[in-house]
Coordinates of C-alpha atoms in Angstrom, one line a residue:
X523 CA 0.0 0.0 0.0
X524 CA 3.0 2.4 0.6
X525 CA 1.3 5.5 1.9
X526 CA 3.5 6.3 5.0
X527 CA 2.7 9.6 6.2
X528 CA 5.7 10.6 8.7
X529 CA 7.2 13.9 9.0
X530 CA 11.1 14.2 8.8
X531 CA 11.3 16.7 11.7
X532 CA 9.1 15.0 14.3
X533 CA 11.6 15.3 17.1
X534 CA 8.5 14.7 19.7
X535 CA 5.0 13.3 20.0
X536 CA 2.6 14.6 17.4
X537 CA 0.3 17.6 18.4
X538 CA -3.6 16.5 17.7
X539 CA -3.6 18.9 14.4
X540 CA -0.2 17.6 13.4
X541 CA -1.0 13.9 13.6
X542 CA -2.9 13.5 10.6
X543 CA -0.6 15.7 8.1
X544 CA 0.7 13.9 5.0
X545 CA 4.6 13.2 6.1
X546 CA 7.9 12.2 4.2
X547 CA 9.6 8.9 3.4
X548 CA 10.5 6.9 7.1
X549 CA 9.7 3.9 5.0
X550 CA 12.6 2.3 7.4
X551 CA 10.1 2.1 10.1
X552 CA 6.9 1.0 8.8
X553 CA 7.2 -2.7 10.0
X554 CA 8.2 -1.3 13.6
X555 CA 4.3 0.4 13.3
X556 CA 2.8 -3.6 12.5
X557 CA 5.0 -4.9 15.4
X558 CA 3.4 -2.4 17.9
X559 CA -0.4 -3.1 17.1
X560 CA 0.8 -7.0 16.9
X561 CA 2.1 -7.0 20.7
X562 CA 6.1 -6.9 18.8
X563 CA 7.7 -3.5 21.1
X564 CA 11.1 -6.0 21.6
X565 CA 11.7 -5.9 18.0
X566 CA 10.7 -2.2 17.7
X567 CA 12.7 -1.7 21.3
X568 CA 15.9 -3.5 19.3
X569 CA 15.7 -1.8 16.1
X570 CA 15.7 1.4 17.9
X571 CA 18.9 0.9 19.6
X572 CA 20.5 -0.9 16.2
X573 CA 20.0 2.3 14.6
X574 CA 19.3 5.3 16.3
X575 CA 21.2 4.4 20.0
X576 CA 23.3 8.0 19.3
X577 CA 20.0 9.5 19.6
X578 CA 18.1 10.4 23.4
X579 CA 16.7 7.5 24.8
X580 CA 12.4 7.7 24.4
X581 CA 11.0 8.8 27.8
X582 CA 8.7 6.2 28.4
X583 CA 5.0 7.5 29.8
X584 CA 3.4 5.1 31.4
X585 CA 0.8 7.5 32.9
X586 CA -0.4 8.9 29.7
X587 CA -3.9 8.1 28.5
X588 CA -4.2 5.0 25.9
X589 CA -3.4 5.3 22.4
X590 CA -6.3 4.1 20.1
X591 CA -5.6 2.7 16.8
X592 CA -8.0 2.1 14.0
X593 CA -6.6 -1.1 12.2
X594 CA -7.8 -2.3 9.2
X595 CA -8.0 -4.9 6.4
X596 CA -8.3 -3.8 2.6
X597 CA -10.5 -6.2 0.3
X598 CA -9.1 -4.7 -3.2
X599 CA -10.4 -5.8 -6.4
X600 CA -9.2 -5.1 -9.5
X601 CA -10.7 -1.4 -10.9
X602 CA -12.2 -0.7 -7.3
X603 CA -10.4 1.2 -4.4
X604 CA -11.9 -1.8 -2.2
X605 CA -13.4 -2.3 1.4
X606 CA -13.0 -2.7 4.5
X607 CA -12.8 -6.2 5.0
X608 CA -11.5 -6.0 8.4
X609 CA -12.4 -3.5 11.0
X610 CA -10.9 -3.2 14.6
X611 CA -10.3 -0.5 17.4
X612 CA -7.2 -1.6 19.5
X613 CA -6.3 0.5 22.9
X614 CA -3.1 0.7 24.5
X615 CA -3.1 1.2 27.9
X616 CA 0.6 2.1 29.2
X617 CA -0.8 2.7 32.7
X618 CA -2.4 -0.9 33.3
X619 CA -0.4 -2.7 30.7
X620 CA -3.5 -3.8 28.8
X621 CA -4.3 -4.2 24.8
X622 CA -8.1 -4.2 24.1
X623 CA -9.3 -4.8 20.8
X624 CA -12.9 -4.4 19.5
X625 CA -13.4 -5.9 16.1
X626 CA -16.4 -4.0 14.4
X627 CA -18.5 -6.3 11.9
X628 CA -18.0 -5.2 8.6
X629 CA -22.2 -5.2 8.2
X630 CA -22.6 -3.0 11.4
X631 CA -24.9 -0.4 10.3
X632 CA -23.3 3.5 10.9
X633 CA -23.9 7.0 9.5
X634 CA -21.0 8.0 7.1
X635 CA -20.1 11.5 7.5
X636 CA -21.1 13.4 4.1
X637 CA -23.7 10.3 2.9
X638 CA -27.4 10.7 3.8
X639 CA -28.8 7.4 5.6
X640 CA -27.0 4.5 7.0
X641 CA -24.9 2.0 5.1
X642 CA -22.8 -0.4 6.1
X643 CA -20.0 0.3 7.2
X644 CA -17.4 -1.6 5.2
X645 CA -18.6 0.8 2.3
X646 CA -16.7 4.2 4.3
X647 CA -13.1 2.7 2.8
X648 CA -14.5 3.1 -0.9
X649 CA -15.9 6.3 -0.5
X650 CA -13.2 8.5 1.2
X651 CA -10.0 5.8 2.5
X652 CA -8.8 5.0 5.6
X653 CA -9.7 8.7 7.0
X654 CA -13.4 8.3 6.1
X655 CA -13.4 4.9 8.5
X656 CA -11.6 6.5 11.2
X657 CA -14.4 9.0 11.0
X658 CA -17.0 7.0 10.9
X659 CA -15.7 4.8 13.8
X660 CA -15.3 7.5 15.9
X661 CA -18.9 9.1 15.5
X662 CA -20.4 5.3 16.1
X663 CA -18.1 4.8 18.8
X664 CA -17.8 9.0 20.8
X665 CA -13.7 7.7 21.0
X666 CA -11.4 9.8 19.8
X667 CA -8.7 7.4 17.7
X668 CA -5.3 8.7 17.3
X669 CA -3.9 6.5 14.4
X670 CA -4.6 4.3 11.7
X671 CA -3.0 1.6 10.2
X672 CA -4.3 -0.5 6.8
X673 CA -3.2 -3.4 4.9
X674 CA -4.7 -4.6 1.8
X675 CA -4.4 -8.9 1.6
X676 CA -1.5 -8.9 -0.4
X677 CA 0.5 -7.0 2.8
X678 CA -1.2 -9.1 4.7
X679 CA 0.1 -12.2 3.6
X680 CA 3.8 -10.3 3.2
X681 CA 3.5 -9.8 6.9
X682 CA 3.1 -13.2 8.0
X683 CA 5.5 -15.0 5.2
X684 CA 8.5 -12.4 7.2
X685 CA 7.5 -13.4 10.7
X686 CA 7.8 -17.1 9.3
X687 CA 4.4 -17.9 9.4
X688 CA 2.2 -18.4 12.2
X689 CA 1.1 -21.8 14.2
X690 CA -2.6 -22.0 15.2
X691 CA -4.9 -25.2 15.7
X692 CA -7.2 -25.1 12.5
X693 CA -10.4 -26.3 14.0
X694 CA -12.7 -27.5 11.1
X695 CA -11.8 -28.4 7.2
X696 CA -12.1 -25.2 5.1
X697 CA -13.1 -25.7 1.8
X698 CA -14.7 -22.9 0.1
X699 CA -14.2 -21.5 -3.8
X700 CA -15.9 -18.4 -4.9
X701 CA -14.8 -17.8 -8.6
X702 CA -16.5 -14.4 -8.7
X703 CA -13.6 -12.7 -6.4
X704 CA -10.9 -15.0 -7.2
X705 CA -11.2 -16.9 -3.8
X706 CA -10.4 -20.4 -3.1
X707 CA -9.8 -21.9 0.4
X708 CA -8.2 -25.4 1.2
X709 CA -7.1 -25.9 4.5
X710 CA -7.1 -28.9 6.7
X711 CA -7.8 -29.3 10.2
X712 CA -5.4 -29.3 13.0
X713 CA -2.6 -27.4 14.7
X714 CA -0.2 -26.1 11.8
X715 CA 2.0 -23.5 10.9
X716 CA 0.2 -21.2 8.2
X717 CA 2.0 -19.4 5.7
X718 CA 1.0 -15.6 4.5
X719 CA -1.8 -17.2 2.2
X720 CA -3.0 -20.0 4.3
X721 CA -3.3 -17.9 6.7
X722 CA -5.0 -15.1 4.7
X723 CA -7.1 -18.1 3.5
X724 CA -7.9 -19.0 7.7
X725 CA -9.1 -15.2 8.4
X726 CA -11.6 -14.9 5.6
X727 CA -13.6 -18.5 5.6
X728 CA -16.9 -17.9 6.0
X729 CA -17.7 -21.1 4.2
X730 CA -19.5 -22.8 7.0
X731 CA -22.2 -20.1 7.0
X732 CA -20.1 -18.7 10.2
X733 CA -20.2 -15.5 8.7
X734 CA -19.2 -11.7 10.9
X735 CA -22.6 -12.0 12.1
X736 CA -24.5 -15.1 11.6
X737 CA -23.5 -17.0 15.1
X738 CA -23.6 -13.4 17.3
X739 CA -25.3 -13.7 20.1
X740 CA -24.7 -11.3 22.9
X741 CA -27.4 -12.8 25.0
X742 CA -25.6 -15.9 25.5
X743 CA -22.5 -14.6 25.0
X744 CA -21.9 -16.7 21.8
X745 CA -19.5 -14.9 19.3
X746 CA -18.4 -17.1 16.9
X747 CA -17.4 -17.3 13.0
X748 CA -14.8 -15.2 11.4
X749 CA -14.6 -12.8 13.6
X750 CA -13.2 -15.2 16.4
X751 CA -11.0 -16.8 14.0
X752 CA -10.0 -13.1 13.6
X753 CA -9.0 -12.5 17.4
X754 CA -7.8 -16.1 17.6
X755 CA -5.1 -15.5 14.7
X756 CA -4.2 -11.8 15.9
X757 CA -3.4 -13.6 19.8
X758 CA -1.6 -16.2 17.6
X759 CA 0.7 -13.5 15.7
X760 CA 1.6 -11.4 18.9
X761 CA 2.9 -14.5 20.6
X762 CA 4.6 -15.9 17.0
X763 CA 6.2 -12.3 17.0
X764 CA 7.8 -12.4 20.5
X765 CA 9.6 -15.3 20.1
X766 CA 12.5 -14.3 21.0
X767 CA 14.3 -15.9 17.8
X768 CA 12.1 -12.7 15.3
X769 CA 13.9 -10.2 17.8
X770 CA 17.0 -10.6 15.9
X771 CA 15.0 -10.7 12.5
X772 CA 14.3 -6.5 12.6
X773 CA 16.7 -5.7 9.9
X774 CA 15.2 -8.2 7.4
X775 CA 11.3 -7.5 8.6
X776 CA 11.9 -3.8 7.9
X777 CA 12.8 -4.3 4.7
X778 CA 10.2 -6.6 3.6
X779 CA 7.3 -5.1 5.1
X780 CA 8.4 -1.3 3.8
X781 CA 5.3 -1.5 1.4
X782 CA 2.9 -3.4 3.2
X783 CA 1.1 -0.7 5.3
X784 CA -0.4 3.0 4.9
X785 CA -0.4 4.6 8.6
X786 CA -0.4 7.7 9.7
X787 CA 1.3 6.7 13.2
X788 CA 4.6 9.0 13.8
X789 CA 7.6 7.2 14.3
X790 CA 8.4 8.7 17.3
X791 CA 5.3 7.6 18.6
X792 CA 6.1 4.3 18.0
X793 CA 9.1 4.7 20.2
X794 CA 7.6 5.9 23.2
X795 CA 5.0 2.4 23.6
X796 CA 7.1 0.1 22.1
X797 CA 9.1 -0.1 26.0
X798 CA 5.7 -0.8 27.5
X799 CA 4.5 -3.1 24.7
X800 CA 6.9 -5.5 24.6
X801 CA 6.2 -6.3 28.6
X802 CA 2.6 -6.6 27.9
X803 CA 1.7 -10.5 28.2
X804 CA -0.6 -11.9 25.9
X805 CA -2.9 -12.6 29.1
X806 CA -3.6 -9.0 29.0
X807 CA -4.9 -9.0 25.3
X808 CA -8.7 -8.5 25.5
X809 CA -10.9 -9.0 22.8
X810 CA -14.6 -7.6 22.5
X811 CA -16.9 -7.9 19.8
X812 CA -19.2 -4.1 19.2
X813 CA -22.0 -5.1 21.0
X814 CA -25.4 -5.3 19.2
X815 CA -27.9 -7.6 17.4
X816 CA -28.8 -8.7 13.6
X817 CA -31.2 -7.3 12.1
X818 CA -32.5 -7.4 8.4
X819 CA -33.6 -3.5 7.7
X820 CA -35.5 -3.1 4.1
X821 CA -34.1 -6.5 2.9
X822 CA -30.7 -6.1 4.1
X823 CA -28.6 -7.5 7.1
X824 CA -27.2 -5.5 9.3
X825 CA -25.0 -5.8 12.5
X826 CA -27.2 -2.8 14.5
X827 CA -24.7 -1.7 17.2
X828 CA -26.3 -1.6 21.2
X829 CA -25.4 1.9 22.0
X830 CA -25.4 1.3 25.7
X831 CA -23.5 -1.7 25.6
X832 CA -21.6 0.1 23.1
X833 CA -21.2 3.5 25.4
X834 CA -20.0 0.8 28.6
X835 CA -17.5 -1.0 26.7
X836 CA -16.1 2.3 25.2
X837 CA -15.8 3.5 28.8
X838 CA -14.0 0.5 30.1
X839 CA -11.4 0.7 26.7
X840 CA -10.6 4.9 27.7
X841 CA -9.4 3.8 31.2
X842 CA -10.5 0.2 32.8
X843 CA -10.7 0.6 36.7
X844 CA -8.5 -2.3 38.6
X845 CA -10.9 -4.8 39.9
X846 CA -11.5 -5.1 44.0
X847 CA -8.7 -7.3 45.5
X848 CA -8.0 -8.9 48.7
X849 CA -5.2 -6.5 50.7
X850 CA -3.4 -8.3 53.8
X851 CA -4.3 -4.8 55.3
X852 CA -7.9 -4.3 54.1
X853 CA -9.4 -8.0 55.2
X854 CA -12.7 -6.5 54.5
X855 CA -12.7 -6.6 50.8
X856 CA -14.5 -8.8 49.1
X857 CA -12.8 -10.9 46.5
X858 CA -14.6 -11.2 42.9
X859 CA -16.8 -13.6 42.1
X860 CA -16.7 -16.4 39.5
X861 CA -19.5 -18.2 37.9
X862 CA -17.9 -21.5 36.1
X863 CA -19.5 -23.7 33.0
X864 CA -18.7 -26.5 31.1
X865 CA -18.3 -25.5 27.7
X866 CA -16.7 -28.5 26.3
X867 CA -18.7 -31.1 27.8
X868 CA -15.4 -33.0 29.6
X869 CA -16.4 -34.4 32.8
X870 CA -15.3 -32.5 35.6
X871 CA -14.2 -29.5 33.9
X872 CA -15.8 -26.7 36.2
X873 CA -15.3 -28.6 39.1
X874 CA -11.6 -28.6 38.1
X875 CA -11.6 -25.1 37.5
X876 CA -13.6 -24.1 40.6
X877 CA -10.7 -25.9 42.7
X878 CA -8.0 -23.8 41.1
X879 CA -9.5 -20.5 41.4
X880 CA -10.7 -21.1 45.0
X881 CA -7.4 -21.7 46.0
X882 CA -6.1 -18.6 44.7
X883 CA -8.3 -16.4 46.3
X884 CA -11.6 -16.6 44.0
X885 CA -15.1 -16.8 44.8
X886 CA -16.8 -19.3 42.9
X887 CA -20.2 -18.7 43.3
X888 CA -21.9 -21.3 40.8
X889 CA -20.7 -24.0 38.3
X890 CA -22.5 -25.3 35.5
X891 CA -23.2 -26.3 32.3
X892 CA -22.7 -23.9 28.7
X893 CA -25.5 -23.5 26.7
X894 CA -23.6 -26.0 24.5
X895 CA -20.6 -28.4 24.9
X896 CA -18.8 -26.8 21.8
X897 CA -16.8 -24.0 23.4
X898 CA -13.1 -24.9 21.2
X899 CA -11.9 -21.9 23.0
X900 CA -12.0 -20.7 26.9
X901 CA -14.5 -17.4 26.8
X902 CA -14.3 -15.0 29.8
X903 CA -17.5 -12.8 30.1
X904 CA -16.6 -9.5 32.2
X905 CA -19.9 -7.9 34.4
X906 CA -17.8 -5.1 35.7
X907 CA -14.9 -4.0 35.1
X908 CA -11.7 -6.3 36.2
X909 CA -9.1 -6.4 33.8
X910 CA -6.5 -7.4 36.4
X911 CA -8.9 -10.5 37.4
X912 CA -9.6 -11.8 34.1
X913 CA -5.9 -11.9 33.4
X914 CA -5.4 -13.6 36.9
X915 CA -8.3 -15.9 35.9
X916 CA -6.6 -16.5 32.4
X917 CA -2.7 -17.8 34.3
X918 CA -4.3 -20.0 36.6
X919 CA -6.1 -22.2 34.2
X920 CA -3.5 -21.2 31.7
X921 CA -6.6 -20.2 29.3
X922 CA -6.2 -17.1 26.5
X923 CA -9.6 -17.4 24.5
X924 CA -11.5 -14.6 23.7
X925 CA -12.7 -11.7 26.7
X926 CA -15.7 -10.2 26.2
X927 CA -18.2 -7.5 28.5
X928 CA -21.7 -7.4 29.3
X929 CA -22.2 -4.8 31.9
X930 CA -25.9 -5.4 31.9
X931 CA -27.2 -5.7 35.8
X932 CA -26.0 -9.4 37.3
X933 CA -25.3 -8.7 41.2
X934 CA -24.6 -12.8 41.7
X935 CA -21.2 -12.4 39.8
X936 CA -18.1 -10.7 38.6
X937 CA -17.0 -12.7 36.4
X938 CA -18.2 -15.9 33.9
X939 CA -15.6 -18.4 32.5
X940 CA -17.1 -20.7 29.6
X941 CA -14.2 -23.4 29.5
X942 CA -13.3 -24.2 26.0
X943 CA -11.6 -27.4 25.2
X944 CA -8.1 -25.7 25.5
X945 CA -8.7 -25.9 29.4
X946 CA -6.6 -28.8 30.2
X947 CA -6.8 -29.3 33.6
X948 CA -4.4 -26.6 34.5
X949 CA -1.7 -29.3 33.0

C-alpha cells in the first residue's frame, strides 16, 4: 500500500492537528508500526537501539492516556479502491499494561459522515480511505482514535511469510471457492503453521455459514465465525512475533514489510509504547466484539450496534478501573466472584476449574453447564470491570480465549468463565 505519512522533523509526540498531516519517506520504520499493534515493542525496542542508539533514549509514559488505533484490512479488487474487509479499534493502555481490541463487523450499520442514511460500514473505505473509517468509527463509537493503520491482503500475507508464518490449531476443514472474487480456500484441520496465504485463506472462511454475524449472540454470550477466528489468529501473531528468535530478525522484517502498510502513526510515537509493549503478556490482550444484534432493515442485514452496551465498553477501553482485591491490610474486601460452566462437555471440567480459582483467592459462586458443549476456546464474560482478574483468571487455568463484556445488571457475579476445550486441567 505504501502510503507512510511521517514527518522528517518530528523530534516529539505529534500535536492533535499535526498527527494527521501527509509526512515524508520513514519507509525504514513501517514494519516497527505492525510490530506495535501485533504486541512486537522487543523488536521495535531492538531496532531502535541498532540504529538510532546516538540518539536520546524515548522517555517512556506510562501514565499517559491510551493510544487508540483504528486497524484495518483492505478487500481490493481489480478497478475498485476496495473495502474494509476487516475493521478493529485496538487501545493501549501504558498505565495498566493492557491491549483491548474491538473488532467491528463489517455489516454494522453507521452513519458516514457526508452520505445521507446509514450504510454499512465496510462501504466508508470506498468512499473516502482509511480517514473516512476512522471517521465513521469515531462518531459510532464518541472515542477519539489517534492513528490508523491498513493493509490490503497482499501486505497481509507479506507480513506473515516475514515473521515465518504463524502456528494455530485449525479447527474445522475449510473448503470454500468463490470464482466471482478469485477466492479459493483449502485448509485442513489441526494445529499447523500457516504461511502468509493460508493464513490469509484462515481469516476470511466464512464457508460454514459462520459468517461476521451469523452466530452473534450477545445474549448468550456466543460470538463465533470469522470474527473469532479473527481474534484467535491476531493472539496467535503477537505471541509468533515475541519469540525471541524474530527479535534478531528487525533488519530483514523492515525491509520486507516497507510496502505493506499505509499509517499515519509518527515514528516517534512508535518509540515511546514500544518499551511498555513488549512487557505486555498476551494474558492482558482483551478482545470484544461491538455489542449489538442482527437485524435485516429493508431487505438487508445489518449488524445494529447496542449503544449502551456500546457506550460501557467504550468506557472501560478509555481507562479500565482495577478490579477489587484482597489486601493483607484491608481483610474486609471482598474478593470477585466467578460463575464456572462447562463449555466442552469434559467431565469434571468446572469442578476442576472451581478448585484452582478457589485456592487462589476466588469466589466461585456457581458451576454449570454452557448453553452448549462446543466451546473450542475458553470465553471469559466481564460484568464489571476487572481487567486485572480476568488476566489472573486467564494464568491459573492457563486459558487465552477470547474476553468479552456485558455490563448489563447481574449482582450474583463478577465474572463468567465458559471453558473451552483448551482448558486442560491446569496441565
Amino acid at each position: 500500500m505504501g502510503k507512510h505519512r511521517w514527518r522528517d522533523d518530528d523530534p516529539l509526540l505529534p500535536s492533535s492537528g499535526e498527527r494527521k498531516r501527509n509526512s515524508s519517506r520513514w519507509l525504514f520504520w513501517i514494519a516497527i508500526i505492525l510490530l506495535l499493534l501485533l504486541i512486537a515493542g522487543g523488536t521495535a525496542y531492538y531496532t531502535y537501539w541498532v540504529n538510532f542508539k546516538h540518539l536520546e533514549k524515548p522517555e517512556v509514559a506510562e501514565a499517559e492516556p491510551p493510544v487508540t488505533v483504528l486497524i484495518l484490512g483492505i478487500d481490493k479488487r481489480e478497478r475498485d479502491i476496495g473495502r474494509a474487509d476487516t475493521i478493529m479499534v485496538a487501545s493501549i493502555d501504558p498505565k495498566y499494561k493492557t491491549i483491548r481490541l474491538i473488532s467491528l463487523p463489517r455489516d454494522t450499520r453507521a452513519t458516514i459522515p457526508g452520505f445521507a442514511g446509514q450504510s454499512r460500514i465496510n462501504a466508508a473505505y470506498g468512499y473516502g480511505g482509511a480517514e473516512l473509517v476512522e471517521q465513521t468509527v469515531e462518531n459510532l463509537l464518541k472515542l477519539e482514535i489517534d492513528y490508523y493503520v491498513a493493509t490490503d491482503f497482499q501486505g497481509f500475507a507479506k507480513i506473515i511469510d516475514a515473521v515465518g508464518g504463524v502456528e494455530i490449531d485449525v479447527e474445522k476443514a475449510m473448503d470454500y471457492d468463490d470464482y466471482a472474487q478469485g477466492l479459493h480456500i483449502h485448509l485442513k484441520p489441526g494445529r499447523q503453521r500457516l504461511s502468509g496465504e493460508e493464513a490469509l485463506q484462515y481469516v476470511r472462511f466464512r464457508g460454514d455459514g459462520l459468517g461476521d454475524i451469523s452466530l452473534v449472540d450477545p445474549v448468550n454470550n456466543v460470538y463465533e465465525g470469522r470474527i473469532e477466528r479473527q481474534q484467535k489468529f491476531v493472539k496467535a501473531v503477537a505471541e509468533q512475533i515475541l519469540d525471541p528468535a524474530n527479535i534478531w530478525k528487525a533488519p530483514a522484517l523492515i525491509r520486507r514489510l516497507a510496502d505493506a502498510l499505509d499509517t499515519n502513526m509518527p515514528m516517534t510515537t512508535i518509540l515511546r509504547y514500544a518499551a511498555i509493549v513488549q512487557n505486555i503478556p498476551t494474558s492482558n490482550i482483551f478482545t470484544s466484539v461491538l455489542p449489538g444484534s442482527a437485524q435485516t432493515i429493508n431487505g438487508a442485514s445489518y449488524w445494529v450496534p447496542d449503544e449502551a452496551q456500546v457506550a460501557r465498553l467504550v468506557q472501560s477501553m478509555q481507562r479500565p478501573t482495577p478490579p477489587p482485591v484482597v489486601q493483607e491490610d484491608e481483610q474486609t474486601t471482598r474478593p470477585i466472584r466467578v460463575r464456572v460452566l462447562n463449555g466442552s462437555g469434559a467431565p469434571g471440567a468446572a469442578r476442576s476449574a472451581k478448585n484452582f480459582l478457589t485456592q487462589q483467592g476466588f469466589d466461585v459462586v456457581e458451576i454449570g453447564n454452557a448453553n452448549s458443549f462446543n466451546y473450542q476456546q475458553t470465553e471469559i464474560i466481564m460484568h464489571i470491570p476487572s481487567d486485572v482478574a480476568v488476566s489472573r483468571i486467564r494464568q491459573i487455568l492457563r486459558v487465552y480465549g477470547t474476553v468479552t463484556q456485558d455490563f448489563r445488571a447481574d449482582e450474583s457475579v463478577d465474572v463468567t468463565v465458559i471453558l473451552g476445550r483448551d482448558y486442560h486441567g491446569n496441565v
